[in-house]
PDB file of C-alpha atoms in Angstrom:
ATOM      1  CA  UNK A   5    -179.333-196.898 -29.170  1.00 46.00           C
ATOM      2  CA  UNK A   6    -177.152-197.294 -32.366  1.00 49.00           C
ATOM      3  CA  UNK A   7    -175.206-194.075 -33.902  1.00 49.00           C
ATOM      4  CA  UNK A   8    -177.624-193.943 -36.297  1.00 56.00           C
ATOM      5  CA  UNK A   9    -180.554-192.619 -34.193  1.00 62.00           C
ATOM      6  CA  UNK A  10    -178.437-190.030 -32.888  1.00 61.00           C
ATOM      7  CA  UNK A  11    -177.840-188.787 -36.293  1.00 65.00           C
ATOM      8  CA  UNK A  12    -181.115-189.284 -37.487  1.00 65.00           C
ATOM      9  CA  UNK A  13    -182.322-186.824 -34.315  1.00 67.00           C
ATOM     10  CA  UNK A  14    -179.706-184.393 -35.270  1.00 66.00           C
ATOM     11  CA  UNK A  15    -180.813-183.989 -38.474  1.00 63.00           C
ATOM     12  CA  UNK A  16    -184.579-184.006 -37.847  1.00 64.00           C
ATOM     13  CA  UNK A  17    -184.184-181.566 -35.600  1.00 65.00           C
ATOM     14  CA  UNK A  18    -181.770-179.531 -38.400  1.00 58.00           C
ATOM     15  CA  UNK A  19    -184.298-179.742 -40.838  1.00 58.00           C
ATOM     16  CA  UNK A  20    -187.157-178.728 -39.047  1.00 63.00           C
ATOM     17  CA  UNK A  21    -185.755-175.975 -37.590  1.00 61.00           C
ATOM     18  CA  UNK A  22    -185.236-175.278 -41.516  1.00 64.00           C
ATOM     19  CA  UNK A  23    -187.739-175.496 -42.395  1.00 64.00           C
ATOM     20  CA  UNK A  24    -189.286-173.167 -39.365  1.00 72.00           C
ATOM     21  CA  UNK A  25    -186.564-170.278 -40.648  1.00 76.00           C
ATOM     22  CA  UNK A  26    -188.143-171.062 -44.611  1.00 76.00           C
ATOM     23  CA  UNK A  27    -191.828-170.631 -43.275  1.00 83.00           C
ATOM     24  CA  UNK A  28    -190.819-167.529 -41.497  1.00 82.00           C
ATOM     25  CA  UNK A  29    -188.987-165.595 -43.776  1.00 84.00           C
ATOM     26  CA  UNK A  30    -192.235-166.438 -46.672  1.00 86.00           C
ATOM     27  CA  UNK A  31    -194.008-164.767 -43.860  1.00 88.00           C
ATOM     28  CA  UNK A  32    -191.001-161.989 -43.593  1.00 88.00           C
ATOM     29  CA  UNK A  33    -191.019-161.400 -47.848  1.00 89.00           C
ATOM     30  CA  UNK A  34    -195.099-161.312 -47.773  1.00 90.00           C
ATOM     31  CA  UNK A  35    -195.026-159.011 -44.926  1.00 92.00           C
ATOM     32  CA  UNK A  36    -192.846-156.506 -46.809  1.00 93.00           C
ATOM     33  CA  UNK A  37    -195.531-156.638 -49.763  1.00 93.00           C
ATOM     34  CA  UNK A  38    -198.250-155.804 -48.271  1.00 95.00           C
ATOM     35  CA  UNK A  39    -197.048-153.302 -46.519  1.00 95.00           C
ATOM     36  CA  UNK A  40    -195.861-151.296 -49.781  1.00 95.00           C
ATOM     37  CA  UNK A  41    -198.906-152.284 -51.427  1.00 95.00           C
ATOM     38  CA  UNK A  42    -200.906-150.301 -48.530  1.00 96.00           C
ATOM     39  CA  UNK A  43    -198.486-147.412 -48.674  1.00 96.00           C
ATOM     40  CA  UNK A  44    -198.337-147.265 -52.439  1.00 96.00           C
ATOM     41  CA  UNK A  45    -202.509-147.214 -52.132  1.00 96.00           C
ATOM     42  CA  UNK A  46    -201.993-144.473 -49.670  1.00 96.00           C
ATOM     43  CA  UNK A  47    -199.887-142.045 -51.910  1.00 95.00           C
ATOM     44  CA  UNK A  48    -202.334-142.664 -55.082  1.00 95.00           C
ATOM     45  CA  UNK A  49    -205.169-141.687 -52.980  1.00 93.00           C
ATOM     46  CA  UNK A  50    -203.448-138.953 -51.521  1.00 92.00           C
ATOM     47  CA  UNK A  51    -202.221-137.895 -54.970  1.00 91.00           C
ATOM     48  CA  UNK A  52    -205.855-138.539 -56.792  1.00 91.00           C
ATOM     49  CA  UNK A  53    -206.983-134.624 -58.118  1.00 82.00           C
ATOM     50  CA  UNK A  54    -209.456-133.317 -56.286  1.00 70.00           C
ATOM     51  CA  UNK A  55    -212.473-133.128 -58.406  1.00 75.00           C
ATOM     52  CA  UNK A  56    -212.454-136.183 -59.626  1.00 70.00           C
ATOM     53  CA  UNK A  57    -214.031-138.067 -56.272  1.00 81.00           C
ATOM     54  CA  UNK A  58    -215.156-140.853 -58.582  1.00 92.00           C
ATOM     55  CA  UNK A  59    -211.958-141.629 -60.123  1.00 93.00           C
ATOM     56  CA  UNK A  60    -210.311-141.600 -56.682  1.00 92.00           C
ATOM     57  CA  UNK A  61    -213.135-143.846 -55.764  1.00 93.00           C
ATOM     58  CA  UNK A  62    -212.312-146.444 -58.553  1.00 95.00           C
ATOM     59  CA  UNK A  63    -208.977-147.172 -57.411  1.00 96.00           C
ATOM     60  CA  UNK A  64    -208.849-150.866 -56.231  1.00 96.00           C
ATOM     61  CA  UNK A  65    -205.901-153.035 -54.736  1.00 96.00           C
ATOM     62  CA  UNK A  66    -206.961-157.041 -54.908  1.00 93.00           C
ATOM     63  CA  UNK A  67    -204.734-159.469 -53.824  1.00 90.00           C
ATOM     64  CA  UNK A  68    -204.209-161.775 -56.872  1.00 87.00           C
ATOM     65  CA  UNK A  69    -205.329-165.045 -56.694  1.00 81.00           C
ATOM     66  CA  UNK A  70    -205.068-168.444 -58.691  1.00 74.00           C
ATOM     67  CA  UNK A  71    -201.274-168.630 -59.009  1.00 71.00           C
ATOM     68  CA  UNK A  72    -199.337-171.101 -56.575  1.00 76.00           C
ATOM     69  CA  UNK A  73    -196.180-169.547 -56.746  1.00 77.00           C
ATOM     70  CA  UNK A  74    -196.425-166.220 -56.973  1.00 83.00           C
ATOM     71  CA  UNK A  75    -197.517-163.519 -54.470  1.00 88.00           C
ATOM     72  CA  UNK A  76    -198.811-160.379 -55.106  1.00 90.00           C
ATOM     73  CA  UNK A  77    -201.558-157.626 -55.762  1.00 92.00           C
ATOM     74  CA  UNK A  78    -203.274-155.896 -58.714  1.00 92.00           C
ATOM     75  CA  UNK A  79    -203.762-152.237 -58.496  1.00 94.00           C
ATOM     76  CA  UNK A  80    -205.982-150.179 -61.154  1.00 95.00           C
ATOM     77  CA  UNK A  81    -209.023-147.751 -61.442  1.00 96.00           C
ATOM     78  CA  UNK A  82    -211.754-149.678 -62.716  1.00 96.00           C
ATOM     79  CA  UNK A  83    -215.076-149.251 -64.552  1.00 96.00           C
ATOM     80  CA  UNK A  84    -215.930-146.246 -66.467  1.00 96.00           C
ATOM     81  CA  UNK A  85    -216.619-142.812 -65.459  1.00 94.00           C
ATOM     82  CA  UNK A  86    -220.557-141.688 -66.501  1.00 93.00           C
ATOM     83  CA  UNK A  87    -219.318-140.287 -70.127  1.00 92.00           C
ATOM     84  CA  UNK A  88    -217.891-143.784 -70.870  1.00 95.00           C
ATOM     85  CA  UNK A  89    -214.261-143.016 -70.664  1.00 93.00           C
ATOM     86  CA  UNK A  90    -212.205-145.843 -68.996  1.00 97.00           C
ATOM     87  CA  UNK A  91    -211.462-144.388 -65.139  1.00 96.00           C
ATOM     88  CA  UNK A  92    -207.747-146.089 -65.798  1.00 96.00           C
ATOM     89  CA  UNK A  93    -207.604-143.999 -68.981  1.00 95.00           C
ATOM     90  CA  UNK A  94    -208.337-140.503 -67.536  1.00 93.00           C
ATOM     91  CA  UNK A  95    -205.863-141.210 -64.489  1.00 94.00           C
ATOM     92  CA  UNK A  96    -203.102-142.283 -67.062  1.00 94.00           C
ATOM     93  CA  UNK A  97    -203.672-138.557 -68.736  1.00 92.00           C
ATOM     94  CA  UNK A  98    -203.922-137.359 -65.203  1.00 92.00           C
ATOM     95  CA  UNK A  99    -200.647-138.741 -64.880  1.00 94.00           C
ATOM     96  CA  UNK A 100    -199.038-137.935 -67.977  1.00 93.00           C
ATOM     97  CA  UNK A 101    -200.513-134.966 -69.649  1.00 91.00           C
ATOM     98  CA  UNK A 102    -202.027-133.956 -72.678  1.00 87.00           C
ATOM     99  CA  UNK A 103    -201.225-131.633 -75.243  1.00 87.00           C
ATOM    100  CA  UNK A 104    -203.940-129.372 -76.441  1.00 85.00           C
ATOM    101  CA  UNK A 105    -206.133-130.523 -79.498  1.00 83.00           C
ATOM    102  CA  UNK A 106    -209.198-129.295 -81.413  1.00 77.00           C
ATOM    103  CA  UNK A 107    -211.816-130.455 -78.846  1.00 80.00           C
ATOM    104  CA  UNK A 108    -209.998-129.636 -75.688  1.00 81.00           C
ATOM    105  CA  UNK A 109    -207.039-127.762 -73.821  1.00 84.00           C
ATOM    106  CA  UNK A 110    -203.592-129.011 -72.638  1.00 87.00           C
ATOM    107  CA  UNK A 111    -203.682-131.143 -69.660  1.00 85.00           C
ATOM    108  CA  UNK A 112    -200.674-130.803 -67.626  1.00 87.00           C
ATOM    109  CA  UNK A 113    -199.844-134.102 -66.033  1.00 88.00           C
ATOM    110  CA  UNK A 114    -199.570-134.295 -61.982  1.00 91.00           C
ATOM    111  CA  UNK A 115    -197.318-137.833 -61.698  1.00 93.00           C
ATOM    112  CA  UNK A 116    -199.390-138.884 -59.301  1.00 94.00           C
ATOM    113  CA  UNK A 117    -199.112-142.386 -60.259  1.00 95.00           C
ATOM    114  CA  UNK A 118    -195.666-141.863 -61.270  1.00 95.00           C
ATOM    115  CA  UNK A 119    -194.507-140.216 -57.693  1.00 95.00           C
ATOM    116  CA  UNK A 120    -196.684-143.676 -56.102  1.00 95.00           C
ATOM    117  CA  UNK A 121    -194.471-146.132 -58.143  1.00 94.00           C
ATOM    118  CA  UNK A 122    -190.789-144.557 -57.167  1.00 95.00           C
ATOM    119  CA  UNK A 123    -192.173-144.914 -53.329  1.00 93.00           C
ATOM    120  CA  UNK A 124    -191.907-148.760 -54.294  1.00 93.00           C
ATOM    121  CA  UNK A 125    -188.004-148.047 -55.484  1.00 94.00           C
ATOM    122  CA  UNK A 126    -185.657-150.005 -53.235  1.00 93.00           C
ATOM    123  CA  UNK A 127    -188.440-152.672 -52.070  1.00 92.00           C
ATOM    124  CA  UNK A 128    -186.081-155.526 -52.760  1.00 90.00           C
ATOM    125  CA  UNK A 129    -183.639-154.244 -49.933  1.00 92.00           C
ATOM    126  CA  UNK A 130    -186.717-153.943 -47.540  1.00 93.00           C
ATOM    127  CA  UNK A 131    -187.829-157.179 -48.217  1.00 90.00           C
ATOM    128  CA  UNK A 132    -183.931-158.681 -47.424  1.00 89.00           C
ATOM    129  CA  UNK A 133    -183.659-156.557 -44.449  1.00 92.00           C
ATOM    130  CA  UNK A 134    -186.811-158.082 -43.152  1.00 90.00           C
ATOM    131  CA  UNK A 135    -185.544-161.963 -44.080  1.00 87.00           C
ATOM    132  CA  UNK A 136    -182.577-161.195 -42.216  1.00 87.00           C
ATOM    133  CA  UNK A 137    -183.928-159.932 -39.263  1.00 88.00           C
ATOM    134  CA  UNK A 138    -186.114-162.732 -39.054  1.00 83.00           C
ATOM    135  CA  UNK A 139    -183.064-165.624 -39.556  1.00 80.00           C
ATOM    136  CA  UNK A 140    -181.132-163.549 -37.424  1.00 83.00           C
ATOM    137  CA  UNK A 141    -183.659-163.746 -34.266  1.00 80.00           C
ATOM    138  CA  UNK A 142    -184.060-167.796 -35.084  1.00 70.00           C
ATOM    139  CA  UNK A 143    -180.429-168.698 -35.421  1.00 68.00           C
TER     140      UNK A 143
END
């Protein structure tokens, strides 16, 4: 055996052990995702009024799909509610609020969607805290 095969088994072995520690910590970063994507599904349907069972009803999470490189989720009320008005319209003045005009009263906004999105605040520290953890237990 020449010093070369030694070398050559030393760094195999490096970089497959790399690229075990890459694979897992994908897995770490996804993991982290789809957990706030559940939770953040959670609080909308916990924060949904409560008269409007359709509207909570139209609230879909799909992971998105056809891009290679990217990872992540769409999240929106879809379809229209039996008057014709767009479900993700009458959840944004759900949201929001509306002042009062000539057809209808005020509509005080409840944040629901708003209170959902600040539970996703500080997801970037999650997601590191889970990468290390997982380098941490293979190195």
């Amino acid at each position: 055996m020449s010093w070369n095969d030694g070398i050559s088994k030393e760094l195999s072995e490096f970089l497959t052990g790399t690229l075990e520690i890459g694979e897992a910590t994908e897995q770490a970063f996804k993991s982290v995702i789809d957990d706030e994507v559940q939770t953040y599904e959670n609080r909308i349907q916990a924060g949904v009024p409560i008269r409007t069972g359709s509207l909570k009803a139209s609230f879909t999470v799909n992971k998105a799909q056809g891009r290679r490189s990217w990872y992540g989720y769409s999240a929106e009320f879809e379809g229209n509610a039996p008057n014709g008005e767009p479900y993700q319209k009458i959840a944004n003045i759900l949201n929001y609020g509306k002042p009062a005009d000539d057809h209808s009263g005020a509509i005080a906004g409840t944040h629901f969607i708003s209170k959902a999105i600040r539970g996703l605040k500080g997801m970037d520290d999650r997601i590191e805290a889970r990468i290390s953890a997982e380098i941490a237990k293979r190195t």
